[in-house]
Each structure stands twice: as structure tokens, then as C-alpha cells.
mmCIF file of C-alpha atoms and ligand atoms in Angstrom:
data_model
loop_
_atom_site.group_PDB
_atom_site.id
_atom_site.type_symbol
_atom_site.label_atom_id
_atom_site.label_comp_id
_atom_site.label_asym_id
_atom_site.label_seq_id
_atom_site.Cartn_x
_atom_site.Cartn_y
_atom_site.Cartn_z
ATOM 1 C CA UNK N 330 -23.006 3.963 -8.487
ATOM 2 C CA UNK N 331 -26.599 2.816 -9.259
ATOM 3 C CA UNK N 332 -26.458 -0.729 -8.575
ATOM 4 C CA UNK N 333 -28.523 -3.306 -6.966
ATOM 5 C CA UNK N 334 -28.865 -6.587 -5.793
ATOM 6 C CA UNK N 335 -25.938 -6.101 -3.637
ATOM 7 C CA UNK N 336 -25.688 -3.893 -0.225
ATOM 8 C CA UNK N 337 -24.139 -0.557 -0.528
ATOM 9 C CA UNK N 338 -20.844 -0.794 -1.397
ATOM 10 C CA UNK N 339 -18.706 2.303 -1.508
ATOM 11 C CA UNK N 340 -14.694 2.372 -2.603
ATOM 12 C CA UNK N 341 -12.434 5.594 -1.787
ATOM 13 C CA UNK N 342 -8.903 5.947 -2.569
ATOM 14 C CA UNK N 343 -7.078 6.007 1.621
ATOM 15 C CA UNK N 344 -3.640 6.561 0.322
ATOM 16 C CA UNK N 345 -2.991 7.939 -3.441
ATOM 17 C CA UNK N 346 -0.043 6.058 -5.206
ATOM 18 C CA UNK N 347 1.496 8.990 -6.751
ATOM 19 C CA UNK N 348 4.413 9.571 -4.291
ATOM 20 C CA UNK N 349 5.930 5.855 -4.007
ATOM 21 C CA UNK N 350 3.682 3.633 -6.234
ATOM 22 C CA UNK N 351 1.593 2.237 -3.772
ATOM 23 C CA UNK N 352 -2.013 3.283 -2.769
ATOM 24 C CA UNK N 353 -4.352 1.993 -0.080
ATOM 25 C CA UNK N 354 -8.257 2.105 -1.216
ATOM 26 C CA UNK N 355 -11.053 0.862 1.171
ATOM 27 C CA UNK N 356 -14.308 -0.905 0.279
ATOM 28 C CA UNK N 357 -17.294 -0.452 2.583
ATOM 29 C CA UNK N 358 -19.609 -3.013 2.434
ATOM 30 C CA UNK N 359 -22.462 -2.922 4.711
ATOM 31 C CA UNK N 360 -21.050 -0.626 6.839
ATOM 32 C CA UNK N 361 -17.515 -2.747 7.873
ATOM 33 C CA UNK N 362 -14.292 -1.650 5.873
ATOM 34 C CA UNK N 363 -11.777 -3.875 3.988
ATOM 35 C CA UNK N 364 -8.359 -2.015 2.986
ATOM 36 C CA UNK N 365 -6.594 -2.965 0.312
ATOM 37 C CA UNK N 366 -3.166 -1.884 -1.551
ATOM 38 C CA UNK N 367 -2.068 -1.573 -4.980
ATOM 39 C CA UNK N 368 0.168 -1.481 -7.320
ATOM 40 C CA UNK N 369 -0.314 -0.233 -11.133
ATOM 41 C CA UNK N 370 1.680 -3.050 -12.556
ATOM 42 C CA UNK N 371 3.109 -3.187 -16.181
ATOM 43 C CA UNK N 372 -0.043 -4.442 -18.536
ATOM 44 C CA UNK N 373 0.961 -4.868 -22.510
ATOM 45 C CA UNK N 374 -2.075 -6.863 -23.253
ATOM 46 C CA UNK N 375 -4.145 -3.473 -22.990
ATOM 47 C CA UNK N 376 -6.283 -1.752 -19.855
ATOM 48 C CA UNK N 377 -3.685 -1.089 -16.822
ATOM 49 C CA UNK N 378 -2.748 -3.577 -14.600
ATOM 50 C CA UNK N 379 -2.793 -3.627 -10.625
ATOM 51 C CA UNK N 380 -1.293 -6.072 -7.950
ATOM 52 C CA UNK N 381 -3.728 -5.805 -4.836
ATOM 53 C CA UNK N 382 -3.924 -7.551 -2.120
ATOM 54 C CA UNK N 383 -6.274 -7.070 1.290
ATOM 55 C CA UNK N 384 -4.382 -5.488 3.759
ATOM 56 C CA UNK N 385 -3.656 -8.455 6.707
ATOM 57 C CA UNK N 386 -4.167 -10.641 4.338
ATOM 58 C CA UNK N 387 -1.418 -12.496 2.040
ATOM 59 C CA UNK N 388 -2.903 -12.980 -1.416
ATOM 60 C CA UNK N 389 -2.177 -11.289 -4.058
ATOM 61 C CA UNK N 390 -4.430 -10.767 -6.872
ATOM 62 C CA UNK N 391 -3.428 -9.565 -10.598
ATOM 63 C CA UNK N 392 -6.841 -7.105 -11.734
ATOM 64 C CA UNK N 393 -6.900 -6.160 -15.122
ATOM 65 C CA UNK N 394 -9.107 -3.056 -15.773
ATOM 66 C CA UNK N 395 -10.306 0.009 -17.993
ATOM 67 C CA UNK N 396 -9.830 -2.266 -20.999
ATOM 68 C CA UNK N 397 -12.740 -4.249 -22.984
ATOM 69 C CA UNK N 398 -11.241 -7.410 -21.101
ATOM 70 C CA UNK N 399 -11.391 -7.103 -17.348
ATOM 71 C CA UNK N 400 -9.723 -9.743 -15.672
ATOM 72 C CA UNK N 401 -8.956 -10.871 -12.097
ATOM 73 C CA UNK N 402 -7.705 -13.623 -10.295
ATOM 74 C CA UNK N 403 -9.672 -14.178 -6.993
ATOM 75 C CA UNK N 404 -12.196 -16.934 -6.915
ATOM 76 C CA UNK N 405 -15.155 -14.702 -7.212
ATOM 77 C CA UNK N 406 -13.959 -13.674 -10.600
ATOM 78 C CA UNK N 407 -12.936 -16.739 -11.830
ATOM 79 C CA UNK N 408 -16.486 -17.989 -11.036
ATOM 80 C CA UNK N 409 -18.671 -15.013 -11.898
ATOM 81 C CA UNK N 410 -16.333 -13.108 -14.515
ATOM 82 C CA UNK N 411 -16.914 -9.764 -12.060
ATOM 83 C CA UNK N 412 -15.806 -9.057 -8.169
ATOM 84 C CA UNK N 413 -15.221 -6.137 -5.850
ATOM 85 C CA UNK N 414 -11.193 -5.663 -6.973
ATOM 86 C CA UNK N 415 -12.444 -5.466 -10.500
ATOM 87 C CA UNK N 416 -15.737 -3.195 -9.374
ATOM 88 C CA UNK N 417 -13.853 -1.349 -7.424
ATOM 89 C CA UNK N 418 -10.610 -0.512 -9.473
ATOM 90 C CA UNK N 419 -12.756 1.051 -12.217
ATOM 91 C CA UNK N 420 -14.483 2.865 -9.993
ATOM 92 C CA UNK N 421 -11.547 4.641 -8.588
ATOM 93 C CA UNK N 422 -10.113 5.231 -12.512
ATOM 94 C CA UNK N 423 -13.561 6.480 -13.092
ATOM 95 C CA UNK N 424 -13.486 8.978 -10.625
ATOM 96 C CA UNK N 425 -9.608 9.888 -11.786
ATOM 97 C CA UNK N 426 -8.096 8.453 -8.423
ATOM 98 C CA UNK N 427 -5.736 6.527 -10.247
HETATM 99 ZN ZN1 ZN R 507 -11.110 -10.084 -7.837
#
């Protein structure tokens, strides 16, 4: 959680997806929350794999994490090769919320 550069950013797990598969986590950034549910997806290419999408919102993103190879298909990954589903994923496996 040390990072800088961008505001404060903090991710919780809402809704865990142990019952039914599907879990609601919430970024805070700056004080305004974004929900978001997932998915653990099947990943054979290593890491575990997640189908999220923001909650209102129809997109669906594939993240790739907790492998060497992180991976994500939103814009801000695809120009930056890091964003906040990526970020934030690892995060919650870090703190064994997934
Ligand atoms: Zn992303």
C-alpha cells in the first residue's frame, strides 16, 4: 500500500465470491467509490483469471493476475501495461480475499 504519485486509492472485497462465484470489490479513489464484479475465470496460461466489469457499466474486462505476466484489457492497460483492475485484483489475492 505504499504508493505514490497517485491519490489514495483503497480496494476492499463488498461481496466474497465463495458462495455463487461472483464477488463485488470497491475501489476508492479520492474519496468517490467505483464497484465492480468478478468472476475467477478459467486461466491455463498461468496466474488466475477474472472477468470484471464496473458495476452500471457494460464492459467487460479479462485481468490476468498473480502470475509473472499480468495482463488486462481496458485501455489504461493496454497503454501503460498497469491499471486499477490489475492493481487492485492483486491486492485483494494479497490480502487472501480471493
Ligand atoms: Zn484494466
Amino acid at each position: 500500500m505504499g504508493q505514490t504519485a497517485a491519490p489514495a486509492r483503497t480496494i476492499r472485497l463488498v461481496r466474497s465470491p465463495k458462495d455463487d462465484g461472483v464477488g463485488v470489490f470497491r475501489i476508492d479513489v479520492g474519496g468517490r467509490p467505483q464497484f465492480y464484479a468478478l468472476r475467477e475465470v478459467p486461466c491455463e496460461i498461468g496466474g488466475r483469471g477474472f472477468a470484471v466489469h464496473r458495476l452500471g457499466m457494460g464492459t467487460v474486462y479479462h485481468v490476468r493476475v498473480g502470475g509473472p505476466d499480468p495482463s488486462c484489457e481496458c485501455l489504461g492497460f493496454l497503454r501503460w501495461a498497469r491499471c486499477k483492475h490489475v492493481a487492485g485484483l492483486s491486492a485483494l489475492i494479497r490480502q487472501g480475499a480471493l
